[in-house]
């Protein structure tokens, strides 16, 4: 795609056509030096090595396709004409990969070379016999089937799509929509990796500036713990689309300007308004595209980032309410630091301080897994990681988003226990408009349901096991800290520097209002008060009013992935007693900066319209096209909201009479509210009848008591949104 006839790229006019000042040029040089010093660019030798590896892979698949064609019974002449072609996509194709990064590749073959019979069997066997190939790991049943391996030490993720072509031409163009004709759903997903990557490069006005900015933002996301698609944060393609949209809004800006504008825009973006690089078109093949007015599940997406190639889909369907809150906090923090950098009160290094995950919450869930050998552990880890986000969704759904979870994006290993891996989640109770006393949430059913789903792994082997336990902040194991040393308490409560950043007050409608004045800024751990909780002046998150988009409680999965409705969502809420042999978490709570989902603090029912419908009545927008924004922008901040697509709501399904996931088909208002009666009943059952699973280990040195003579007490985690006043002596 080239520039539209309006002269700009994207669905709206640019916010600013201004170019860089002398100060911006200097700051851009600082950014490039920072990236180079951080080792984010590969050497020339490694670049040449990657090209050689891709050449060897191309020759391998060409040999494989001829063998597959011969086995299929075709004549020798046809065998000689048989061809398969390798394409790259992802960070390598975008030109933002770093040293040691894997290469995302796609193999395109003819129609007779099927995925299961030839790609995952014949090609797999060929690769297994090659001495240059190691760590061969096929995943045929994944959402996007992939063959992972290392070729000459370079990690390769190889996808496959067999087209309707009899012979694959050497000049095959994947950008044409006709390439998707008569291919299955897995092939469409596989092809879209390349199609989306190429379309992004066509839709940005300045590719070098785009690449520098994207490289910066990817590194920032990893340092701040918000780079992980599988954990419910953002992956590579999500960051690429977000950066590309900023490049469209500021086409002449330098990378340093784009970085600052990135944080400014997305700290104020009114999710779930979608981020799009081009208009969403129906397309000629009738494939489903992202459309919350027609597709019920699309309405549940928390942070829609739409791919620009047909069929346009939401690339961030894994994002939950919990992870969205965390990311908006981080965008706000980044915006404040960029303001301080402009005023010479901070440096680029301040943006990249590691996220103090194990210092921000009072209570954590520890998910420990084990296996009998390295191969089993690698497979087991991949499966468990893919399921962890469902645990977050279950917390949100079964507590009506009052209990939220922040998953750490990576796993940890304990050197004293080989073949073990650990994952952690911080737990907190969402802040509401009305301060409430500590409340109990019975999550035994949630934990049990999650464990049962994980243990149902189709390829599970003996020795693959999982345990879920509760860990207080003071008891976090030492192996999670750098060097195995717990940071001293003083370092978490004393401000690191006297630099200041102006903070903004967030008004009721989520817009940034007048400045409150300068407050001292430091590491996030300095925002912790003496009791270990958040201060009220912690990083700001735009609140959401009833007039704006409502958070979707039901935590639906995307149309293109497994849905939680297949995991018996009504089993926990609809049952009169909680399942036995599971844990009780009584409630934890944390960041006071987390906003309420609605203006009155009451739970929503999950069927609220996803988009702000306060646009002019005269505007009638086609079903799949975001609105075109024509007014010239004078003040970037004041006009930012007008650049968020607001599709017409005339196609939104009515609320009344629609059944909800997780409510066993009952209508809205019947069983979707977690009533105090039902909650008290569950707690009473837990305390009087059921023997809960001990989530916390016994004290060190304690004598192990017999379960037949000693009654175990349920775990209690107190969650309150405000600190309790101390009693006067």
XYZ file of C-alpha atoms in Angstrom:
729
model
C 0.000 0.000 0.000
C 1.188 3.486 -0.826
C 0.030 6.864 0.353
C -3.686 7.436 -0.017
C -5.089 10.071 -2.315
C -5.409 12.316 0.751
C -1.617 12.492 0.944
C -1.087 10.745 4.280
C -0.765 7.217 5.596
C -3.264 5.754 8.044
C -6.909 6.296 8.927
C -6.572 9.951 9.938
C -4.565 13.056 9.269
C -1.245 13.433 11.097
C -1.325 15.203 14.443
C 1.789 17.184 13.563
C 3.955 17.600 10.491
C 6.715 19.274 12.453
C 10.259 18.077 12.029
C 13.026 17.707 14.610
C 14.690 20.662 16.274
C 18.399 20.811 17.037
C 17.660 19.452 20.497
C 15.706 16.547 18.984
C 18.634 15.719 16.708
C 20.965 15.643 19.708
C 18.557 13.453 21.671
C 18.184 11.082 18.723
C 21.963 10.666 18.629
C 21.821 9.867 22.343
C 19.123 7.269 21.700
C 21.156 5.574 18.967
C 24.249 5.546 21.173
C 22.213 4.094 24.023
C 20.948 1.265 21.805
C 24.437 0.513 20.547
C 25.896 0.518 24.064
C 23.135 -1.856 25.160
C 24.325 -4.359 22.526
C 21.092 -4.368 20.517
C 22.769 -4.438 17.103
C 24.280 -7.612 15.716
C 27.764 -7.696 14.261
C 28.490 -7.959 10.567
C 29.771 -11.499 11.059
C 26.534 -12.590 12.696
C 24.498 -10.953 9.929
C 26.429 -12.910 7.304
C 25.975 -16.107 9.317
C 22.211 -15.606 9.391
C 22.112 -15.176 5.626
C 24.031 -18.419 5.198
C 21.653 -20.237 7.535
C 18.646 -18.982 5.597
C 20.256 -20.133 2.364
C 20.830 -23.594 3.798
C 17.231 -23.741 5.043
C 15.966 -22.768 1.591
C 17.957 -25.561 -0.038
C 16.685 -28.021 2.559
C 13.015 -27.298 1.891
C 13.566 -27.453 -1.866
C 15.060 -30.920 -1.462
C 12.211 -31.886 0.845
C 9.462 -30.773 -1.548
C 10.892 -32.806 -4.389
C 10.998 -35.870 -2.173
C 7.433 -35.215 -1.015
C 6.265 -34.802 -4.616
C 7.897 -38.084 -5.632
C 6.301 -39.897 -2.679
C 2.923 -38.463 -3.703
C 3.133 -40.403 -6.976
C 3.871 -37.622 -9.444
C 6.047 -38.168 -12.487
C 9.730 -37.304 -12.577
C 9.214 -34.216 -14.742
C 6.739 -32.823 -12.250
C 9.137 -33.667 -9.419
C 11.843 -31.544 -11.041
C 9.438 -28.594 -11.296
C 8.291 -28.901 -7.662
C 9.269 -25.924 -5.542
C 8.950 -24.543 -2.022
C 9.903 -21.058 -0.938
C 11.131 -19.514 2.340
C 9.943 -16.102 3.563
C 10.974 -14.242 6.694
C 8.810 -12.105 8.949
C 8.798 -10.692 12.457
C 11.754 -8.789 13.925
C 14.196 -10.102 11.315
C 12.054 -8.907 8.415
C 11.402 -5.584 10.160
C 15.126 -5.097 10.689
C 14.994 -4.751 14.488
C 16.413 -8.106 15.590
C 19.336 -8.254 17.955
C 22.248 -10.625 18.571
C 21.142 -14.183 19.194
C 17.522 -13.533 18.227
C 15.597 -16.255 16.464
C 14.410 -15.945 12.873
C 10.699 -16.245 12.118
C 10.315 -18.013 8.792
C 7.503 -19.305 6.628
C 7.714 -22.183 4.189
C 5.214 -22.010 1.331
C 4.549 -25.247 -0.517
C 2.131 -26.616 -3.164
C -1.289 -28.043 -2.400
C -0.256 -31.716 -2.428
C 2.355 -31.253 0.323
C 0.014 -31.255 3.311
C 1.005 -29.977 6.733
C 0.548 -33.098 8.849
C 1.705 -35.764 6.398
C 4.645 -34.013 4.813
C 5.718 -30.966 6.833
C 5.517 -32.389 10.359
C 6.599 -35.882 9.319
C 8.765 -35.916 6.210
C 10.500 -32.556 6.743
C 10.771 -33.210 10.464
C 12.558 -36.500 9.805
C 14.915 -34.850 7.318
C 15.848 -32.158 9.829
C 16.321 -34.734 12.579
C 18.955 -36.508 10.459
C 20.951 -33.353 9.773
C 23.948 -32.906 12.119
C 23.610 -29.106 11.915
C 20.101 -29.267 13.444
C 19.523 -29.391 17.192
C 16.669 -28.853 19.659
C 14.059 -29.922 17.114
C 10.640 -29.262 18.623
C 7.439 -29.642 16.552
C 4.201 -28.063 17.790
C 1.566 -29.236 15.286
C -1.447 -28.537 17.503
C -0.594 -24.905 18.313
C -2.843 -22.007 17.310
C -0.240 -21.389 14.614
C 1.536 -24.729 13.990
C 5.296 -24.309 14.178
C 8.462 -26.338 13.839
C 11.166 -24.990 16.133
C 14.854 -25.909 15.891
C 18.386 -24.585 15.732
C 20.264 -24.671 12.450
C 24.005 -24.095 12.810
C 23.308 -22.575 16.202
C 20.688 -20.093 14.918
C 17.174 -20.486 16.330
C 14.504 -20.939 13.679
C 10.711 -20.875 14.041
C 9.363 -22.381 10.841
C 5.680 -22.077 9.873
C 4.073 -23.755 6.901
C 1.317 -22.940 4.419
C 0.404 -25.075 1.438
C -1.341 -22.978 -1.191
C -3.822 -23.953 -3.864
C -0.981 -23.709 -6.411
C 0.240 -26.806 -8.218
C 3.727 -25.292 -8.483
C 5.080 -22.479 -6.298
C 6.689 -19.811 -8.530
C 9.972 -18.211 -7.478
C 8.425 -14.731 -7.779
C 5.454 -15.521 -5.533
C 3.876 -12.344 -4.075
C 2.225 -12.928 -0.702
C 0.704 -9.444 -0.548
C -2.128 -10.359 -2.928
C -5.346 -11.353 -1.162
C -5.912 -14.073 -3.761
C -3.087 -16.023 -2.116
C -5.574 -16.948 0.639
C -7.990 -18.618 -1.765
C -8.810 -22.236 -0.846
C -6.409 -22.504 2.099
C -7.277 -23.671 5.605
C -7.449 -21.531 8.726
C -3.961 -22.505 9.957
C -2.477 -21.528 6.606
C -4.206 -18.138 6.761
C -2.671 -17.475 10.181
C 0.746 -18.630 9.010
C 0.635 -16.485 5.877
C -0.512 -13.445 7.824
C 2.804 -13.263 9.657
C 4.549 -12.283 6.437
C 1.626 -10.299 5.046
C 1.301 -8.179 8.178
C 5.035 -7.511 8.436
C 5.289 -6.366 4.827
C 2.172 -4.230 5.153
C 3.556 -2.453 8.216
C 6.683 -1.494 6.271
C 4.465 -0.101 3.505
C 2.394 1.958 5.937
C 5.149 3.844 7.777
C 6.388 7.118 6.297
C 10.032 6.779 7.382
C 11.389 3.252 7.781
C 14.753 4.135 9.437
C 13.020 6.243 12.118
C 10.449 3.498 12.585
C 13.138 0.868 13.099
C 15.102 2.913 15.632
C 11.966 3.727 17.605
C 10.719 0.142 17.519
C 14.079 -1.227 18.638
C 13.978 1.222 21.552
C 10.411 0.336 22.557
C 11.001 -3.414 22.352
C 13.975 -3.113 24.683
C 11.995 -0.873 27.029
C 9.109 -3.352 27.127
C 11.417 -6.200 28.069
C 13.136 -4.207 30.807
C 9.824 -3.099 32.296
C 8.219 -6.526 32.133
C 5.471 -5.801 29.591
C 6.904 -7.712 26.618
C 5.262 -11.134 26.535
C 2.300 -12.028 24.371
C 1.832 -15.428 25.997
C 1.576 -13.858 29.476
C -1.057 -11.342 28.419
C 1.186 -8.386 27.624
C 2.362 -7.321 24.154
C 4.488 -9.253 21.689
C 6.653 -8.163 18.796
C 3.892 -7.567 16.282
C 1.883 -5.533 18.821
C 4.791 -3.191 19.511
C 5.438 -2.822 15.779
C 1.842 -1.735 15.078
C 1.789 0.692 18.024
C 5.037 2.320 16.897
C 3.907 2.408 13.256
C 0.756 4.299 14.264
C 2.842 6.927 16.063
C 4.990 7.251 12.941
C 1.823 7.915 10.933
C 0.650 10.588 13.382
C 4.084 12.295 13.404
C 5.502 11.498 9.930
C 8.443 13.923 10.101
C 9.463 13.318 13.701
C 12.846 11.978 14.732
C 13.124 8.807 16.866
C 13.552 10.754 20.113
C 10.356 12.664 19.339
C 8.523 9.478 18.384
C 9.490 7.826 21.688
C 8.087 10.719 23.698
C 4.927 10.851 21.569
C 4.497 7.091 21.961
C 4.219 7.395 25.732
C 2.076 10.523 25.473
C -0.456 8.990 23.117
C -0.833 5.565 24.687
C -0.893 6.822 28.264
C -4.067 8.688 27.271
C -5.544 6.241 24.779
C -9.117 5.315 25.654
C -9.025 1.556 25.446
C -10.699 -0.482 24.076
C -10.758 1.900 21.127
C -8.672 0.013 18.546
C -5.295 1.008 17.137
C -5.404 0.598 13.360
C -2.951 1.431 10.581
C -5.504 1.260 7.771
C -9.207 0.798 7.265
C -10.604 -2.620 8.063
C -11.902 -4.030 4.797
C -14.305 -6.918 4.313
C -12.155 -8.442 1.594
C -13.144 -10.587 -1.365
C -12.977 -14.029 0.290
C -15.485 -13.620 3.095
C -12.982 -14.357 5.844
C -13.952 -13.103 9.324
C -12.374 -9.791 10.310
C -12.275 -8.019 13.672
C -15.640 -6.339 14.226
C -17.070 -5.972 17.758
C -20.467 -4.957 16.354
C -20.904 -8.327 14.730
C -18.645 -10.693 16.666
C -19.581 -11.073 20.309
C -16.122 -12.191 21.452
C -14.457 -9.182 19.833
C -16.265 -6.975 22.344
C -14.342 -8.572 25.177
C -10.941 -7.507 23.865
C -9.257 -5.169 26.311
C -6.584 -3.586 24.136
C -7.342 -4.104 20.427
C -4.314 -3.682 18.145
C -5.501 -4.571 14.656
C -3.292 -6.153 12.009
C -3.222 -4.193 8.736
C -3.390 -7.135 6.306
C -6.563 -8.921 5.264
C -8.176 -10.535 7.180
C -7.635 -7.850 9.848
C -7.531 -9.413 13.308
C -6.787 -8.315 16.848
C -3.156 -9.186 17.502
C -3.446 -8.529 21.257
C -6.364 -10.754 22.233
C -4.303 -12.161 25.124
C -4.390 -8.858 27.018
C -6.566 -8.984 30.140
C -7.910 -6.274 32.421
C -5.046 -6.890 34.827
C -2.244 -6.680 32.281
C -3.819 -3.673 30.570
C -3.768 -1.766 33.851
C -0.090 -2.595 34.311
C 0.796 -1.441 30.795
C -1.103 1.839 31.066
C 0.756 2.508 34.305
C 4.034 1.932 32.507
C 3.076 4.174 29.588
C 2.226 6.925 32.065
C 5.536 6.467 33.861
C 7.365 6.617 30.525
C 5.582 9.836 29.564
C 6.547 11.485 32.844
C 10.190 10.476 32.488
C 10.288 11.728 28.882
C 9.012 15.078 30.134
C 11.817 15.078 32.696
C 14.351 14.219 29.973
C 13.186 17.231 27.952
C 13.784 19.371 31.025
C 17.210 17.804 31.690
C 15.980 16.284 34.951
C 16.346 12.671 33.840
C 18.252 10.524 31.344
C 17.311 7.736 28.988
C 18.720 5.257 31.497
C 15.890 6.134 33.876
C 13.344 4.688 31.459
C 15.015 1.296 31.597
C 15.300 0.684 35.315
C 14.116 -2.906 35.926
C 10.557 -3.262 37.117
C 10.560 -3.967 40.896
C 7.976 -6.734 40.622
C 8.827 -8.480 43.888
C 8.619 -5.262 45.886
C 5.209 -3.983 44.788
C 2.773 -6.528 46.190
C 2.158 -8.022 49.601
C 0.960 -11.372 48.301
C 2.021 -13.548 45.395
C 1.032 -16.830 43.840
C 3.898 -19.159 43.055
C 3.312 -21.703 40.305
C 5.989 -24.375 40.394
C 6.430 -27.047 37.732
C 8.756 -30.009 37.455
C 9.633 -32.760 35.001
C 12.007 -35.721 34.787
C 14.355 -34.457 32.063
C 15.210 -31.300 30.140
C 13.146 -32.156 27.060
C 10.056 -32.895 29.134
C 10.580 -29.714 31.152
C 10.875 -27.599 27.982
C 7.628 -29.051 26.597
C 5.906 -28.782 29.967
C 6.987 -25.155 30.370
C 5.618 -24.242 26.966
C 2.245 -25.702 27.838
C 2.034 -24.183 31.315
C 3.057 -20.739 30.032
C 0.265 -20.873 27.470
C -2.249 -21.559 30.257
C -1.106 -19.019 32.859
C -3.073 -16.195 31.298
C -6.252 -18.251 31.745
C -5.596 -18.220 35.482
C -5.568 -14.422 35.373
C -8.810 -14.446 33.380
C -10.427 -16.790 35.881
C -9.522 -14.483 38.760
C -11.099 -11.579 36.909
C -14.206 -13.446 35.833
C -15.125 -15.259 39.022
C -14.578 -12.188 41.222
C -16.127 -9.724 38.769
C -12.717 -8.122 38.324
C -12.369 -7.251 41.989
C -9.323 -9.532 42.295
C -6.637 -8.865 39.707
C -3.353 -10.613 39.037
C -0.071 -9.339 37.616
C 1.904 -12.214 36.065
C 5.669 -11.933 35.850
C 6.608 -12.394 32.174
C 9.437 -14.884 32.747
C 10.144 -18.044 34.683
C 12.742 -18.559 37.417
C 14.983 -21.479 38.301
C 16.303 -22.597 41.669
C 19.877 -23.829 41.363
C 19.384 -26.206 44.276
C 16.451 -27.904 42.560
C 17.176 -28.971 38.996
C 14.341 -29.630 36.563
C 12.122 -27.116 38.367
C 10.723 -23.818 37.082
C 8.702 -21.210 38.894
C 6.258 -18.501 37.822
C 4.920 -15.714 40.016
C 1.832 -13.530 40.055
C 1.248 -10.473 42.221
C -2.284 -10.243 43.590
C -4.225 -7.131 44.466
C -7.774 -5.994 44.901
C -9.012 -3.360 42.488
C -9.660 0.089 43.875
C -13.311 1.093 43.918
C -15.012 4.444 44.250
C -16.192 3.591 47.771
C -13.535 2.415 50.267
C -14.453 -1.030 51.534
C -13.439 -3.276 54.350
C -11.268 -6.281 53.625
C -13.298 -8.872 51.754
C -12.741 -12.559 51.241
C -12.628 -14.219 47.852
C -12.786 -17.987 47.708
C -10.459 -18.969 44.886
C -10.232 -22.664 45.620
C -12.359 -23.483 42.623
C -10.268 -21.221 40.401
C -6.994 -22.842 41.440
C -8.422 -26.329 41.119
C -9.913 -25.634 37.706
C -6.641 -24.169 36.483
C -4.598 -27.139 37.716
C -7.008 -29.626 36.169
C -6.789 -27.813 32.837
C -2.994 -27.836 32.959
C -2.809 -31.501 33.961
C -5.036 -32.383 31.001
C -2.055 -31.756 28.687
C -2.361 -34.246 25.840
C 1.391 -34.991 25.801
C 1.885 -35.111 29.547
C 4.387 -37.665 30.747
C 5.173 -39.179 34.095
C 6.971 -36.693 36.306
C 5.292 -33.610 34.835
C 3.647 -31.938 37.805
C 2.461 -28.520 38.977
C 1.946 -26.908 42.379
C 0.346 -23.572 43.252
C 1.247 -21.895 46.539
C 0.879 -18.557 48.267
C 4.000 -16.564 49.131
C 4.184 -13.389 51.186
C 6.478 -10.640 49.938
C 8.872 -11.154 52.826
C 9.085 -14.863 51.985
C 9.830 -14.543 48.274
C 12.617 -17.062 47.513
C 16.055 -15.596 47.054
C 16.673 -17.167 43.644
C 14.354 -14.610 42.000
C 16.647 -11.698 42.961
C 19.782 -10.769 41.002
C 22.732 -12.553 42.593
C 20.383 -14.321 44.982
C 20.434 -11.332 47.357
C 17.252 -9.733 48.632
C 17.372 -5.918 48.282
C 17.593 -4.192 51.663
C 14.416 -2.573 52.894
C 15.999 0.860 52.956
C 16.618 0.763 49.217
C 12.931 0.226 48.616
C 11.703 3.126 50.719
C 14.239 5.893 50.177
C 14.076 7.983 46.995
C 17.017 7.371 44.750
C 17.375 10.901 43.516
C 15.905 14.370 43.854
C 14.839 14.667 40.221
C 11.251 15.757 39.830
C 8.617 15.099 37.278
C 5.389 17.039 36.978
C 2.412 14.774 37.555
C -1.054 15.339 36.172
C -4.390 14.936 37.832
C -6.688 12.450 36.139
C -10.228 13.722 35.879
C -13.362 11.624 36.092
C -13.554 11.091 32.365
C -10.040 9.789 32.112
C -8.550 12.897 30.553
C -5.403 14.527 31.794
C -6.262 17.733 33.598
C -4.330 20.529 35.272
C -0.959 19.874 36.732
C -0.826 19.371 40.455
C 2.721 20.603 40.660
C 6.069 18.911 40.905
C 6.563 15.819 43.008
C 9.801 13.986 43.554
C 10.230 11.113 41.185
C 12.251 8.012 41.800
C 12.110 4.290 41.251
C 8.668 2.738 41.628
C 9.794 1.140 44.861
C 10.029 4.579 46.413
C 6.293 4.882 45.936
C 5.828 2.212 48.560
C 4.694 3.478 51.901
C 6.051 2.248 55.206
C 3.370 -0.390 55.517
C 4.381 -1.953 52.225
C 1.414 -0.701 50.237
C 1.153 1.912 47.482
C 0.948 5.584 48.235
C -1.890 7.514 46.692
C 0.624 9.410 44.534
C 1.924 6.348 42.728
C 2.039 6.241 38.945
C -1.182 7.537 37.486
C -3.555 5.484 35.368
C -6.368 7.191 33.453
C -9.676 6.280 35.035
C -12.651 5.226 32.962
C -16.029 6.904 33.336
C -19.421 5.470 32.607
C -19.532 7.550 29.448
C -16.396 5.946 28.141
C -15.477 2.376 27.350
C -16.255 -0.175 30.044
C -13.894 -3.012 30.877
C -15.223 -6.372 29.843
C -15.494 -8.689 32.842
C -15.961 -12.005 31.182
C -12.410 -12.346 29.902
C -13.403 -13.895 26.575
C -10.675 -15.372 24.473
C -10.304 -14.287 20.873
C -12.385 -15.951 18.197
C -9.210 -17.488 16.823
C -8.066 -19.192 20.014
C -9.529 -21.489 22.604
C -12.311 -19.898 24.665
C -12.810 -20.218 28.376
C -16.393 -21.227 27.760
C -15.034 -24.696 27.028
C -13.501 -24.844 30.488
C -16.794 -25.072 32.417
C -16.961 -21.392 33.405
C -20.169 -21.898 35.331
C -18.758 -24.711 37.442
C -17.448 -22.474 40.182
C -20.046 -19.720 40.422
C -22.995 -21.943 39.707
C -22.158 -24.664 42.206
C -23.475 -24.686 45.735
C -20.239 -25.956 47.160
C -16.663 -25.362 46.200
C -14.651 -28.311 44.892
C -12.790 -30.199 47.546
C -9.026 -30.406 47.951
C -8.315 -26.905 46.779
C -7.022 -23.710 48.231
C -8.669 -20.752 49.856
C -7.195 -17.317 49.239
C -8.986 -14.857 51.413
C -8.023 -11.741 49.653
C -5.045 -9.592 49.085
C -4.934 -6.150 47.721
C -2.585 -3.750 46.310
C -1.947 -0.883 44.121
C -4.231 1.904 45.182
C -3.456 3.539 41.854
C -5.495 0.968 39.994
C -8.737 2.564 38.820
C -12.227 1.242 39.028
C -13.762 -0.248 35.940
C -16.804 1.957 36.208
C -17.406 5.369 37.643
C -19.592 4.153 40.468
C -17.394 1.245 41.415
C -20.076 -1.335 40.708
C -19.273 -4.435 38.650
C -20.324 -4.259 35.045
C -22.004 -7.152 33.334
C -19.559 -7.591 30.503
C -21.942 -6.578 27.730
C -21.322 -2.834 27.748
C -20.604 -1.286 24.396
C -16.884 -1.363 23.767
C -16.580 2.021 22.182
C -17.412 5.574 23.053
C -20.542 6.412 21.109
C -20.454 10.153 21.778
C -19.653 11.082 18.216
C -21.723 13.247 15.953
C -25.058 11.777 14.890
C -24.463 12.897 11.349
C -21.521 10.522 11.046
C -22.575 7.160 9.738
C -19.617 4.852 9.455
C -19.529 1.592 7.509
C -19.488 -1.509 9.641
C -15.790 -2.236 9.411
C -14.228 1.172 8.860
C -12.859 3.352 11.639
C -13.899 6.971 11.447
C -11.914 9.402 9.308
C -10.793 12.397 11.320
C -10.641 15.564 9.294
C -10.199 18.588 11.619
C -6.723 20.024 11.800
C -5.068 19.504 15.125
C -3.705 22.553 16.908
C -3.220 21.280 20.441
C -1.931 17.698 20.382
C -3.137 16.771 23.842
C -6.594 18.325 23.551
C -7.248 16.728 20.188
C -5.703 13.340 20.878
C -9.034 11.735 21.718
C -10.403 12.566 18.273
C -7.744 10.340 16.714
C -9.105 7.215 18.320
C -11.396 5.285 16.043
C -15.028 5.271 17.168
C -17.009 2.811 15.030
C -20.724 3.329 14.714
C -22.680 1.497 17.406
C -25.790 0.736 15.417
C -24.693 -2.865 14.921
C -23.978 -3.560 18.582
C -26.072 -6.394 19.925
C -28.671 -5.434 22.573
C -27.785 -6.172 26.164
C -31.091 -7.561 27.325
C -31.692 -11.237 26.789
C -28.156 -12.084 25.754
C -26.535 -14.978 27.578
C -23.122 -14.613 29.098
C -20.134 -16.863 29.162
C -19.662 -18.089 32.671
C -23.363 -17.799 33.534
C -24.549 -21.165 32.201
C -26.838 -19.551 29.665
C -28.758 -17.429 32.161
C -29.715 -13.930 31.152
C -27.980 -10.837 32.346
C -28.873 -9.854 35.876
C -29.836 -13.346 37.006
C -26.577 -14.929 38.086
C -23.727 -12.751 36.831
C -23.377 -10.649 39.962
C -21.356 -12.221 42.724
C -23.903 -11.700 45.487
C -22.916 -11.410 49.090
C -25.186 -14.343 49.862
C -23.449 -16.639 47.390
C -20.009 -15.459 48.459
C -20.810 -15.956 52.152
C -22.173 -19.385 51.389
C -18.960 -20.417 49.676
C -16.876 -19.129 52.564
C -19.077 -20.903 55.078
C -18.705 -24.149 53.148
C -14.948 -23.623 53.069
C -14.682 -23.071 56.791
C -17.153 -25.673 58.020
C -17.144 -28.577 55.612
C -14.148 -28.649 53.284
C -10.535 -29.434 54.016
C -8.604 -26.834 52.018
C -5.317 -27.430 50.276
C -2.420 -25.824 52.101
C -0.979 -23.267 49.708
C 1.714 -22.119 52.115
C 4.499 -24.461 53.156
C 5.028 -25.319 56.837
C 7.402 -23.160 58.873
C 11.040 -24.104 58.676
C 11.869 -26.602 61.362
C 8.262 -27.336 62.203
C 7.290 -30.881 62.919
C 5.070 -32.293 60.215
C 1.711 -33.040 61.818
C -0.476 -35.908 60.813
C -3.424 -34.789 58.737
C -5.619 -37.317 60.506
C -5.289 -35.579 63.887
C -4.644 -31.927 63.052
C -7.162 -29.855 61.132
C -5.502 -27.628 58.555
C -6.607 -24.019 58.415
C -7.513 -22.350 55.149
C -5.137 -19.734 53.830
C -6.273 -16.171 54.472
C -5.091 -13.292 52.317
C -6.603 -9.999 53.374
C -7.311 -7.600 50.527
C -8.365 -4.061 51.278
C -8.091 -1.026 49.068
C -7.140 1.358 51.862
C -4.713 0.810 54.752
C -6.407 0.190 58.081
C -5.747 2.871 60.742
C -3.566 1.792 63.626
C -5.167 1.553 67.028
C -3.984 4.140 69.495
C -2.211 2.694 72.446
